[in-house]
Amino acid sequence: MTTRKPRILILGGGYAGLHLARRLAHPAMPAADITLIDANDSWRERIRLHQLAAGQALPAFAYPSMLASLGVAFVQGRVEAIEAEEKRVWIQAPQGGTRWLEYDYLALALGSRIRRPAALDGLLALDHPGHAQTIHEQLAARPRARVLIAGGGLSGLETAFELADAWPQAAITLADAGQLTPSRLPGGFHRKAADYLAHAAAQRGIRWLSGAEVIAAEAGHATLKGGVTLDFDVGALAAGFAASPLIAAAGLACDARGQALTAPDLSLPQWPEIVALGDNAAMATPDGGPCRMSCATALPAAIGAANTLRARMTGQAAAAFHFQYVFRCVSLGRGDGLIQFVDSRDAPTRQIWTGAKAAAWKEFICRRTLATLGLIDAPQPPHLPPLAILPRLQRMQRAFA
């Protein structure tokens, strides 16, 4: 009698899904039939979409060729429903028609998307290559355009600076619902970093509006909370991320942003055969605290999820997922950048890198991510970091390998 290999479905092929597929396909892992499902036939680096908006080339990596070398099957289709009780997923093919696939183990790596309510239909959400390409085409046709970017997080910052370098004659406004102030809270900047960002934006002529939440935008006209209005020719939305609505629709426990609530080992407490990782998972670790939506947490989480699935398949107890923050990278165009070093829980420290040194390090991190996914050869660091942070960087790179 032949024993059937366990069937693993990976929903989503972003950073988390691709890295998980690579880890599960490793020869040291238990044999399994692994299938990755994604609505697109290729993948582009989401952390570089601001470069695509500025007119820079951004390669597309075809899922079939990426996964074939790993022995992982690929199914192109949009996930329509997850039925945890029946252990199956419903898929709609690009040509139409719906079918279901059964699983023994399921990995939720559906990622996140920018919430764009109807009131903000006038802005292009910067979470899709097509939208980034449209922004480029609009600016190429009108280099002196008035550009509005709603959202002052890392994506909004990088987009503002990239567009300012590519089209210095454009009038760029960054509407930031928060305040550019130093903070010891996770996600904040040290005072030195905040000052550098403000100065760099002023040098490029970027109009940075703090406490400016865009509540409505249509037909080149935006309204801020409080009633102030702004006119624009090109509008981009880079704020308000939410997880895929499929998780809540499936009746799986989730938080206010739709992220699946996970146990310490990244499995779902009520469904131990399901793991969740990346932006669609409410992950937290004892050392790092709550994990923010980011590529930085998606890649280590793929390792944690792979370890949990291996434990399930071999009848062992799964270990808790461990992760610590090291830094946040911000590109400010191609020749400038900011590296904000943080403590293990993502709170900013006094140490920052700026200028060309920071830009080179950010580029190295982006390329190191591609190397982790097996898409390019591993790049060499542009310089040796200070010895005080070297051990943490080495631990991080060993975890990604």
XYZ file of C-alpha atoms in Angstrom:
401
model
C 0.000 0.000 0.000
C 1.430 3.380 -1.065
C 1.233 6.214 1.438
C 0.109 9.462 -0.103
C 2.333 12.475 0.480
C 0.688 15.301 2.426
C -0.760 18.101 0.297
C 0.308 21.647 1.177
C -1.408 24.642 -0.372
C 0.247 28.065 -0.176
C -2.167 30.907 -0.826
C -0.236 33.900 -2.134
C 3.109 34.237 -3.833
C 4.597 37.401 -2.343
C 7.691 37.524 -0.162
C 6.199 35.230 2.490
C 4.639 32.681 0.123
C 7.647 32.390 -2.150
C 10.101 31.990 0.715
C 7.848 29.401 2.376
C 7.689 27.393 -0.850
C 11.464 27.451 -1.055
C 11.849 26.297 2.556
C 9.273 23.511 2.247
C 10.884 22.224 -0.946
C 14.281 21.819 0.731
C 15.551 18.204 0.655
C 15.787 18.155 4.443
C 12.031 18.709 4.756
C 9.509 15.851 4.763
C 8.289 14.942 1.282
C 5.079 16.735 0.344
C 3.041 17.792 -2.679
C 3.353 21.568 -2.560
C 1.187 23.920 -4.622
C 1.366 27.707 -4.658
C -1.696 29.664 -5.805
C -1.646 33.271 -6.934
C -3.950 35.437 -9.022
C -1.021 36.686 -11.134
C 1.336 34.701 -13.339
C 4.373 36.710 -12.246
C 5.687 38.651 -9.261
C 7.320 42.055 -8.900
C 9.050 43.495 -5.850
C 6.478 45.453 -3.905
C 9.212 47.269 -1.979
C 10.342 48.817 -5.273
C 7.000 49.981 -6.689
C 7.982 53.616 -6.048
C 10.863 53.067 -8.470
C 8.467 51.749 -11.109
C 6.326 54.859 -10.597
C 9.439 56.941 -11.285
C 10.017 55.166 -14.604
C 12.699 52.694 -13.588
C 12.697 49.135 -14.899
C 11.321 46.539 -12.530
C 11.661 42.923 -13.671
C 8.760 40.500 -13.469
C 9.577 37.006 -12.209
C 7.357 34.293 -13.679
C 5.891 31.969 -11.049
C 5.998 28.799 -13.195
C 9.730 29.041 -13.855
C 10.537 30.135 -10.286
C 8.668 27.213 -8.754
C 9.402 24.493 -11.306
C 13.044 24.308 -10.230
C 11.855 23.640 -6.672
C 9.395 20.927 -7.642
C 6.514 23.123 -6.497
C 3.333 23.228 -8.578
C 1.795 26.551 -9.540
C -1.877 27.311 -10.050
C -2.882 30.705 -11.358
C -6.219 31.738 -9.978
C -7.999 34.000 -7.560
C -8.825 32.454 -4.211
C -12.583 32.817 -3.783
C -13.188 31.010 -0.508
C -11.498 28.970 2.208
C -13.454 26.139 3.792
C -11.521 25.054 6.849
C -13.980 22.371 7.928
C -13.771 20.624 4.532
C -10.029 21.391 4.131
C -10.461 22.864 0.694
C -10.015 26.144 -1.157
C -12.109 27.475 -4.032
C -10.184 28.972 -6.957
C -11.405 31.024 -9.905
C -9.269 30.573 -13.025
C -8.213 33.609 -15.130
C -10.352 32.338 -18.013
C -13.358 31.898 -15.738
C -14.739 28.855 -14.037
C -14.301 27.808 -10.416
C -12.867 24.655 -8.894
C -11.725 23.531 -5.491
C -8.445 22.089 -4.237
C -8.126 19.955 -1.126
C -5.294 20.218 1.350
C -3.819 18.536 4.375
C -1.960 21.694 5.394
C -2.717 25.261 4.398
C -0.490 28.355 4.480
C -2.144 31.765 4.393
C 0.272 34.175 2.700
C -2.323 36.390 1.037
C -0.507 39.605 1.888
C -2.142 42.979 2.337
C -3.660 45.711 0.258
C -4.189 49.432 0.635
C -7.698 50.254 1.753
C -9.220 52.572 -0.817
C -12.747 53.549 0.173
C -15.043 55.007 -2.455
C -14.291 58.499 -1.145
C -10.659 58.077 -2.285
C -11.326 56.753 -5.793
C -9.376 59.671 -7.236
C -6.098 58.248 -5.912
C -4.131 55.309 -7.331
C -3.265 52.784 -4.607
C 0.476 52.146 -4.626
C 0.235 48.413 -3.976
C -0.040 47.233 -7.578
C 2.471 47.445 -10.475
C -0.259 48.618 -12.843
C -1.029 51.627 -10.653
C 2.662 52.491 -10.357
C 2.996 52.313 -14.143
C -0.008 54.615 -14.576
C 1.558 57.194 -12.253
C 4.704 57.095 -14.360
C 2.768 57.555 -17.586
C 0.838 60.488 -16.169
C 4.001 62.254 -15.024
C 5.853 61.488 -18.240
C 3.048 63.252 -20.128
C 2.980 66.169 -17.679
C 6.375 66.714 -15.956
C 5.188 69.847 -14.123
C 2.152 68.104 -12.648
C 0.829 68.720 -9.161
C 1.347 65.406 -7.356
C -0.484 64.430 -4.185
C 0.717 61.456 -2.152
C -1.599 60.472 0.688
C 0.280 58.628 3.420
C 3.495 59.557 5.193
C 4.721 56.065 6.084
C 7.746 54.449 4.495
C 5.963 53.813 1.174
C 4.715 57.393 0.942
C 8.123 58.810 1.838
C 9.964 56.698 -0.707
C 7.473 57.573 -3.431
C 7.692 61.316 -2.750
C 11.487 61.363 -2.905
C 11.713 59.067 -5.933
C 9.257 61.182 -7.935
C 10.952 64.418 -6.835
C 14.283 63.174 -8.187
C 12.760 61.919 -11.436
C 10.614 65.024 -12.062
C 12.195 67.978 -10.209
C 9.759 70.386 -11.885
C 6.714 68.622 -10.454
C 4.990 70.101 -7.394
C 4.876 67.228 -4.907
C 2.766 67.306 -1.769
C 3.023 64.584 0.869
C -0.119 64.525 2.997
C 0.883 62.812 6.235
C -1.899 62.028 8.705
C 0.717 61.727 11.457
C 3.392 64.081 12.703
C 7.064 64.095 11.721
C 8.232 63.929 15.300
C 10.652 61.590 17.074
C 9.052 58.730 18.950
C 10.114 55.827 21.104
C 7.090 53.918 19.862
C 7.636 51.181 17.266
C 7.731 52.705 13.809
C 8.980 56.087 14.993
C 12.171 57.928 14.155
C 14.903 59.290 16.366
C 15.125 63.102 16.441
C 18.217 63.047 14.230
C 16.397 60.938 11.656
C 13.280 63.146 11.730
C 15.425 66.253 11.219
C 17.261 64.633 8.323
C 14.038 63.629 6.584
C 12.547 67.108 6.969
C 15.700 68.770 5.620
C 16.007 66.333 2.703
C 12.359 66.901 1.744
C 12.791 70.684 1.832
C 15.883 70.436 -0.361
C 13.874 68.649 -3.041
C 10.933 71.004 -2.811
C 8.576 68.406 -1.334
C 5.692 70.028 0.510
C 5.279 67.873 3.597
C 1.990 68.427 5.408
C 1.867 66.906 8.901
C -1.456 66.049 10.484
C -3.058 66.089 7.037
C -5.434 63.157 6.596
C -7.022 62.896 3.155
C -10.666 61.947 3.640
C -11.921 62.433 0.067
C -10.330 62.610 -3.383
C -11.896 62.636 -6.826
C -11.389 64.361 -10.171
C -8.189 66.124 -9.143
C -9.629 67.536 -5.932
C -8.823 66.314 -2.410
C -10.288 67.230 0.966
C -8.358 66.967 4.208
C -9.833 66.279 7.599
C -10.790 69.708 8.888
C -11.985 70.995 5.529
C -8.786 72.117 3.789
C -8.818 71.303 0.064
C -5.996 70.474 -2.345
C -5.973 70.323 -6.137
C -3.812 67.753 -7.895
C -3.086 66.286 -11.318
C -1.579 62.963 -10.198
C -2.742 61.288 -7.010
C -1.285 58.296 -5.150
C -2.500 56.500 -2.029
C 0.172 54.936 0.195
C -1.614 54.464 3.529
C -4.139 52.270 5.277
C -3.056 48.665 4.765
C -5.460 45.814 5.489
C -5.230 42.057 5.172
C -7.130 40.039 2.584
C -10.878 39.917 3.341
C -10.827 36.170 2.676
C -9.656 35.429 6.210
C -12.641 37.044 7.886
C -15.001 35.686 5.216
C -13.805 32.160 6.027
C -14.810 32.624 9.652
C -11.212 32.508 10.860
C -10.413 34.562 13.943
C -8.843 37.877 12.972
C -8.078 41.355 14.315
C -9.502 44.731 13.276
C -7.267 44.847 10.181
C -8.401 41.394 9.072
C -5.142 39.670 10.041
C -5.452 36.062 11.162
C -4.840 35.612 14.869
C -1.996 33.148 15.324
C -0.576 30.963 18.062
C 3.115 31.439 18.970
C 4.082 28.879 16.301
C 2.112 30.823 13.597
C -0.638 28.216 13.385
C -4.273 29.118 13.861
C -5.340 28.042 17.372
C -8.618 26.533 16.155
C -7.043 24.987 13.035
C -3.557 23.589 13.805
C -3.115 22.425 10.190
C -3.305 26.058 8.995
C -0.431 28.526 9.373
C -0.573 32.253 8.657
C 2.427 34.422 7.856
C 3.329 37.773 6.385
C 1.008 40.763 6.182
C -2.166 38.701 6.555
C -1.095 37.364 9.971
C -1.235 39.070 13.368
C 2.193 37.810 14.400
C 4.011 38.607 17.627
C 7.160 37.294 19.288
C 8.487 37.548 22.862
C 11.633 39.374 21.698
C 10.231 41.542 18.918
C 6.681 42.211 20.060
C 3.886 42.697 17.490
C 5.196 42.337 13.935
C 4.350 45.173 11.559
C 3.368 44.512 7.958
C 6.689 44.406 6.114
C 9.044 42.366 3.996
C 11.382 42.376 7.018
C 8.975 40.179 8.978
C 7.586 38.157 6.051
C 10.847 36.371 5.272
C 11.651 35.205 8.838
C 7.998 34.235 9.315
C 8.273 31.902 6.325
C 11.002 30.050 8.179
C 8.863 29.853 11.300
C 5.863 28.588 9.330
C 7.994 25.983 7.535
C 9.302 24.728 10.885
C 5.754 24.443 12.209
C 4.564 22.503 9.169
C 7.557 20.174 9.456
C 6.648 19.540 13.100
C 3.039 18.794 12.130
C 4.099 16.344 9.421
C 6.532 14.519 11.704
C 4.299 14.445 14.786
C 6.525 16.715 16.861
C 5.795 19.784 18.955
C 6.211 23.030 17.023
C 8.526 25.715 18.364
C 7.422 29.322 18.801
C 8.358 31.836 16.125
C 11.219 34.129 17.169
C 12.160 37.421 15.559
C 13.967 40.644 16.473
C 14.070 43.941 14.622
C 17.418 45.443 13.591
C 16.739 48.500 11.432
C 14.337 50.202 9.042
C 15.531 51.180 5.569
C 14.187 54.218 3.711
C 15.321 55.108 0.196
C 15.236 58.829 -0.603
C 15.851 58.536 -4.319
C 18.730 56.551 -5.776
C 21.597 58.469 -4.148
C 20.225 59.180 -0.686
C 18.671 57.184 2.093
C 18.087 56.726 5.800
C 18.799 53.668 7.914
C 17.131 53.966 11.299
C 18.550 51.409 13.698
C 16.055 50.114 16.231
C 16.022 47.933 19.310
C 14.672 44.392 19.223
C 11.087 45.699 19.504
C 11.406 48.234 16.658
C 11.805 51.361 18.824
C 14.338 53.805 17.313
C 17.830 54.230 18.738
C 20.255 57.132 18.314
C 22.145 55.350 15.545
C 21.277 56.280 11.975
C 22.985 56.182 8.584
C 22.215 58.779 5.951
C 23.235 59.815 2.429
C 24.936 57.606 -0.122
C 26.031 55.111 2.544
C 22.409 54.535 3.545
C 21.266 54.327 -0.089
C 23.883 51.666 -0.806
C 22.835 49.655 2.243
C 19.131 49.864 1.315
C 19.947 48.616 -2.187
C 21.939 45.757 -0.685
C 18.972 44.771 1.517
C 16.616 44.796 -1.480
C 18.982 42.627 -3.497
C 19.595 40.355 -0.504
C 15.852 39.764 -0.405
C 15.883 38.563 -4.020
C 18.853 36.325 -3.245
C 16.949 34.842 -0.298
C 14.193 33.895 -2.740
C 16.780 32.278 -5.027
C 16.247 34.791 -7.852
C 19.742 36.302 -7.999
C 23.185 35.538 -6.627
C 23.865 36.798 -3.108
C 25.242 40.357 -3.197
C 28.171 41.537 -1.115
C 27.523 44.194 1.550
C 28.742 47.627 0.441
C 30.606 48.140 3.719
C 31.098 46.541 7.122
C 28.606 47.815 9.713
C 29.724 48.966 13.163
C 30.715 46.125 15.438
C 27.952 47.020 17.904
C 25.243 45.842 15.499
C 27.214 43.241 13.532
C 26.100 40.237 15.663
C 22.420 41.120 15.183
C 22.892 41.547 11.439
C 24.670 38.198 11.239
C 21.824 36.473 13.097
C 19.310 38.069 10.747
C 21.195 36.981 7.628
C 21.610 33.418 8.937
C 17.852 33.290 9.518
C 17.162 34.362 5.924
C 19.584 31.855 4.381
